[in-house]
């Protein structure tokens, strides 16, 4: 792991963090795919795995520089910075386009996942009985998750903590969408929309010298939920990284086969041609979240009508998504040659 990074490397690492953050917020898309295709997945996992007992000894012993070097701090800090910026910028742009051009956004992501399957699979030459079986298991699990029905919203703090631990898997497991898991758990709107917006509003108010949020019990409750969710995510991230570090070290080829199968199975989640099914009450009235947006319950998938221009535009965006991944592949090969 290289601590001596050039300025361009640092900027590009922040951009990767932006992409991971944006991907983590979109249901069906995994930030782990960005890490895998971006060529920094293993460094990401091994850096998180360094947050252990030795790291805390260095930290609490006042050896801050040694702690920073030990956990590959330059890498993690730039990547996490990009993710945080994404939640208040890139992800909001994505929200805008998902509302107005939903089909084209899903088409682009579908193309990117197709490209990632090619990217991961093209150099994998270890197919045998064990890896084929592992790939099929990953495929079946991915397909199964695509068709699960979401639960109802639950703001119990212990459940919120568990949501954080489980949803963060999208950052560490390519193909497993953390935001889609939150939809299945019923807490996507609460944790990735309401809570993030509450934090954004609070920071904006504090900057202007307005501390009225301290008298707003609903805001404080939402911020508490976000804090618990973030804590759960941090615990889950470190815990999973230790498990994955061991798995990658001892079962690399089987793990890659499972990931490849899982990503392929997740294509059902991001299938562009689908009708959104909104949550309703007993009378058929669509339920709204605290921001006045209709709450999504699930999706009804269908085959495209090739007689409409919209379908062909969507296919064009699928190709754009594939081209983005091929471009990343080309960029990675070019950097290796220059190294």
XYZ file of C-alpha atoms in Angstrom:
339
model
C 0.000 0.000 0.000
C 1.559 3.225 -1.173
C 1.584 6.235 1.147
C 3.569 8.365 -1.343
C 0.755 9.317 -3.682
C 0.988 11.968 -6.379
C -1.501 14.831 -6.503
C -3.287 13.241 -9.476
C -3.565 9.947 -7.570
C -5.079 11.763 -4.581
C -7.601 13.605 -6.751
C -8.523 10.391 -8.557
C -8.961 8.619 -5.202
C -11.418 11.307 -4.070
C -13.279 10.844 -7.375
C -13.446 7.096 -6.675
C -14.923 7.928 -3.275
C -17.497 10.165 -4.969
C -18.462 7.270 -7.240
C -18.665 4.810 -4.347
C -20.843 7.185 -2.329
C -23.192 7.789 -5.250
C -23.396 4.071 -6.053
C -24.147 3.175 -2.427
C -27.180 5.472 -2.407
C -28.796 4.045 -5.559
C -30.924 0.924 -4.916
C -29.491 -2.005 -6.863
C -26.016 -0.563 -7.346
C -23.078 -1.598 -5.164
C -20.236 0.677 -4.126
C -18.152 -2.488 -3.892
C -18.396 -2.850 -7.679
C -16.801 0.601 -8.046
C -13.956 -0.516 -5.756
C -13.546 -3.837 -7.570
C -13.548 -2.347 -11.065
C -11.543 0.680 -9.965
C -8.720 -1.645 -8.945
C -8.610 -0.648 -5.262
C -10.950 -3.247 -3.730
C -8.225 -5.298 -2.018
C -6.428 -2.207 -0.708
C -9.764 -0.968 0.649
C -10.469 -4.254 2.462
C -6.922 -4.665 3.810
C -6.818 -1.038 4.992
C -10.061 -1.496 6.935
C -8.686 -4.759 8.310
C -5.857 -2.734 9.872
C -8.358 -1.061 12.207
C -7.692 -3.555 14.986
C -6.306 -3.804 18.503
C -2.834 -2.685 17.475
C -4.289 0.380 15.745
C -6.189 1.418 18.880
C -3.055 0.922 21.004
C -1.193 3.326 18.730
C -4.096 5.791 18.789
C -4.654 5.820 22.554
C -0.904 5.820 23.113
C -0.678 9.177 21.366
C 1.291 7.808 18.395
C -0.973 9.455 15.863
C 1.445 9.375 12.903
C 2.162 5.688 13.424
C -1.590 5.042 13.702
C -2.238 6.965 10.472
C 0.465 5.059 8.579
C -0.575 1.699 10.020
C -4.194 1.960 8.819
C -3.134 3.376 5.417
C -4.662 6.684 6.488
C -3.967 8.670 3.312
C -5.924 6.117 1.272
C -8.884 5.753 3.662
C -9.211 9.467 4.463
C -9.295 10.539 0.793
C -11.721 7.768 -0.153
C -14.067 8.438 2.785
C -13.870 12.193 2.128
C -15.065 11.552 -1.429
C -17.937 9.400 -0.129
C -19.066 12.074 2.342
C -18.958 14.819 -0.308
C -20.946 12.530 -2.602
C -23.805 12.200 -0.127
C -24.379 15.956 -0.231
C -23.606 16.606 -3.909
C -23.360 13.790 -6.460
C -26.071 11.734 -4.768
C -28.422 14.732 -4.825
C -27.796 15.111 -8.572
C -28.584 11.420 -8.940
C -31.808 11.914 -6.995
C -32.733 14.701 -9.415
C -32.212 12.540 -12.510
C -33.870 9.494 -10.929
C -36.997 11.612 -10.514
C -36.971 13.003 -14.066
C -35.074 10.492 -16.253
C -35.379 7.296 -14.220
C -35.268 4.900 -17.197
C -32.028 6.346 -18.573
C -30.307 6.333 -15.150
C -31.218 2.670 -14.582
C -30.108 1.870 -18.155
C -26.695 3.436 -17.543
C -26.254 1.494 -14.296
C -27.392 -1.698 -16.016
C -24.699 -1.142 -18.639
C -22.088 -0.465 -15.965
C -22.907 -3.748 -14.222
C -22.746 -5.592 -17.554
C -19.349 -3.989 -18.080
C -18.226 -4.967 -14.587
C -19.179 -8.605 -15.259
C -16.961 -8.518 -18.344
C -14.210 -6.711 -16.420
C -14.116 -9.258 -13.599
C -14.718 -12.321 -15.789
C -12.275 -11.670 -18.642
C -9.164 -12.430 -16.594
C -10.659 -15.172 -14.438
C -9.169 -18.441 -15.705
C -9.764 -20.645 -12.668
C -13.052 -22.287 -13.621
C -13.425 -25.769 -12.135
C -16.108 -27.713 -10.258
C -15.675 -25.682 -7.061
C -15.627 -22.240 -8.681
C -18.520 -23.063 -11.049
C -20.593 -24.242 -8.060
C -19.623 -21.091 -6.140
C -20.576 -18.907 -9.089
C -23.983 -20.592 -9.396
C -24.614 -20.121 -5.647
C -23.751 -16.427 -5.974
C -26.046 -16.151 -9.004
C -28.997 -17.768 -7.227
C -28.569 -15.621 -4.119
C -28.373 -12.464 -6.268
C -31.540 -13.400 -8.161
C -33.364 -14.294 -4.928
C -32.569 -10.936 -3.321
C -33.928 -9.173 -6.428
C -37.415 -10.521 -5.794
C -37.741 -10.203 -2.018
C -40.574 -8.017 -0.700
C -39.680 -4.985 1.470
C -40.567 -4.774 5.162
C -42.196 -1.778 6.867
C -40.244 1.113 8.425
C -38.818 0.528 11.914
C -37.041 3.271 13.914
C -36.045 1.128 16.919
C -32.433 2.137 17.635
C -31.159 -1.452 17.991
C -32.716 -2.297 14.625
C -31.186 0.905 13.162
C -27.754 -0.231 14.406
C -28.260 -3.637 12.736
C -29.380 -1.859 9.537
C -26.066 -0.004 9.555
C -24.075 -3.219 9.985
C -25.980 -5.029 7.241
C -26.317 -2.210 4.688
C -22.594 -1.419 4.706
C -22.072 -4.776 2.985
C -22.696 -2.918 -0.281
C -19.323 -1.212 0.171
C -17.431 -4.420 0.886
C -19.283 -7.009 -1.222
C -19.412 -6.191 -4.960
C -22.883 -6.810 -6.356
C -24.706 -6.567 -3.016
C -26.521 -3.213 -2.909
C -26.611 -1.782 0.599
C -29.354 0.702 -0.338
C -31.485 -2.083 -1.820
C -31.048 -4.046 1.426
C -32.351 -0.981 3.293
C -35.412 -1.011 1.025
C -35.950 -4.677 1.931
C -35.549 -3.794 5.620
C -38.064 -0.947 5.163
C -35.694 1.835 6.243
C -34.273 3.255 2.986
C -36.214 6.557 3.171
C -35.590 7.001 6.898
C -31.828 6.341 6.748
C -30.672 7.515 3.315
C -33.153 10.332 2.656
C -34.715 11.773 5.813
C -31.635 11.388 8.038
C -29.172 12.720 5.454
C -31.458 15.689 4.688
C -31.807 16.379 8.429
C -28.013 16.476 8.799
C -27.684 18.697 5.715
C -30.300 21.137 7.067
C -28.689 21.141 10.516
C -25.195 21.875 9.180
C -26.603 24.642 6.962
C -28.379 26.210 9.951
C -25.327 25.989 12.235
C -23.152 27.691 9.596
C -25.577 30.642 9.591
C -25.608 30.732 13.404
C -29.072 29.199 13.756
C -29.214 26.624 16.586
C -32.999 26.315 16.717
C -32.710 22.610 15.828
C -31.850 21.968 19.506
C -35.508 22.740 20.301
C -36.811 20.498 17.509
C -37.456 17.070 19.042
C -38.191 15.440 15.670
C -34.890 16.748 14.203
C -32.928 15.568 17.235
C -34.576 12.147 17.003
C -33.646 11.893 13.304
C -30.046 12.959 14.008
C -29.838 10.342 16.769
C -31.047 7.715 14.300
C -28.367 8.830 11.816
C -25.660 8.661 14.515
C -26.688 5.121 15.507
C -26.868 4.064 11.844
C -23.384 5.529 11.185
C -21.981 3.716 14.232
C -23.497 0.441 13.061
C -22.072 1.020 9.585
C -18.584 1.641 10.998
C -18.734 -1.500 13.155
C -20.036 -3.539 10.215
C -17.423 -2.140 7.851
C -14.513 -3.090 10.115
C -16.013 -6.484 11.052
C -16.739 -7.461 7.447
C -13.313 -6.294 6.308
C -11.638 -8.720 8.730
C -13.767 -11.592 7.467
C -13.237 -10.660 3.810
C -9.514 -10.186 4.301
C -9.274 -13.782 5.539
C -11.532 -15.080 2.747
C -9.610 -13.238 0.021
C -6.335 -14.576 1.370
C -7.386 -18.241 1.640
C -10.206 -18.617 -0.918
C -9.447 -16.005 -3.570
C -10.737 -17.882 -6.639
C -13.902 -19.167 -4.967
C -14.605 -15.654 -3.647
C -14.150 -14.129 -7.108
C -16.517 -16.750 -8.595
C -19.166 -15.981 -5.941
C -18.803 -12.226 -6.577
C -19.092 -12.757 -10.340
C -22.246 -14.843 -9.900
C -23.702 -12.415 -7.397
C -23.177 -9.401 -9.654
C -24.821 -11.279 -12.529
C -27.790 -12.133 -10.314
C -28.119 -8.498 -9.227
C -28.906 -7.449 -12.818
C -32.558 -8.109 -11.976
C -32.499 -5.306 -9.400
C -31.277 -2.693 -11.891
C -33.327 -3.903 -14.895
C -34.227 -0.526 -16.478
C -37.708 -1.405 -17.715
C -39.813 -1.592 -14.598
C -42.859 0.036 -13.090
C -42.517 1.491 -9.610
C -45.035 0.178 -7.093
C -45.669 2.706 -4.337
C -46.685 1.883 -0.777
C -50.363 2.575 -0.032
C -52.673 2.481 2.961
C -55.804 0.334 3.221
C -57.801 2.723 1.005
C -55.315 2.745 -1.877
C -53.882 6.195 -1.066
C -50.140 6.461 -1.783
C -48.130 7.020 1.402
C -45.613 9.883 1.507
C -42.376 10.281 3.450
C -41.553 13.331 5.593
C -40.390 15.197 2.472
C -43.647 14.629 0.640
C -42.226 11.955 -1.690
C -44.116 8.763 -2.484
C -42.665 5.749 -0.651
C -41.450 2.998 -3.000
C -42.566 -0.523 -2.074
C -41.204 -2.589 -4.976
C -40.836 -2.778 -8.762
C -42.774 -4.618 -11.468
C -40.397 -5.568 -14.310
C -41.368 -5.872 -17.987
C -39.732 -6.243 -21.422
C -39.156 -3.042 -23.430
C -41.221 -1.942 -26.399
C -38.737 -1.620 -29.262
C -41.250 0.467 -31.200
C -40.647 3.534 -29.016
C -37.714 6.012 -29.282
C -37.391 5.969 -25.470
C -36.372 2.298 -25.559
C -33.606 2.996 -28.075
C -32.370 5.934 -26.016
C -32.288 3.626 -22.983
C -30.229 1.088 -24.966
C -27.885 3.935 -25.891
C -27.385 4.666 -22.172
C -26.754 0.956 -21.554
C -23.898 1.246 -24.074
C -22.647 4.371 -22.304
C -22.576 2.426 -19.028
C -20.575 -0.368 -20.670
C -18.233 2.213 -22.238
C -17.544 3.763 -18.813
C -16.365 0.394 -17.474
C -14.283 -0.317 -20.589
C -12.770 3.146 -20.189
C -11.809 2.338 -16.604
C -10.261 -0.924 -17.825
C -8.241 0.971 -20.438
C -7.172 3.576 -17.863
C -6.052 0.871 -15.414
C -3.940 -0.904 -18.072
C -2.383 2.395 -19.119
C -1.400 3.234 -15.534
C 0.165 -0.206 -15.073
C 2.306 0.310 -18.176
C 3.426 3.724 -16.922
C 4.239 2.374 -13.441
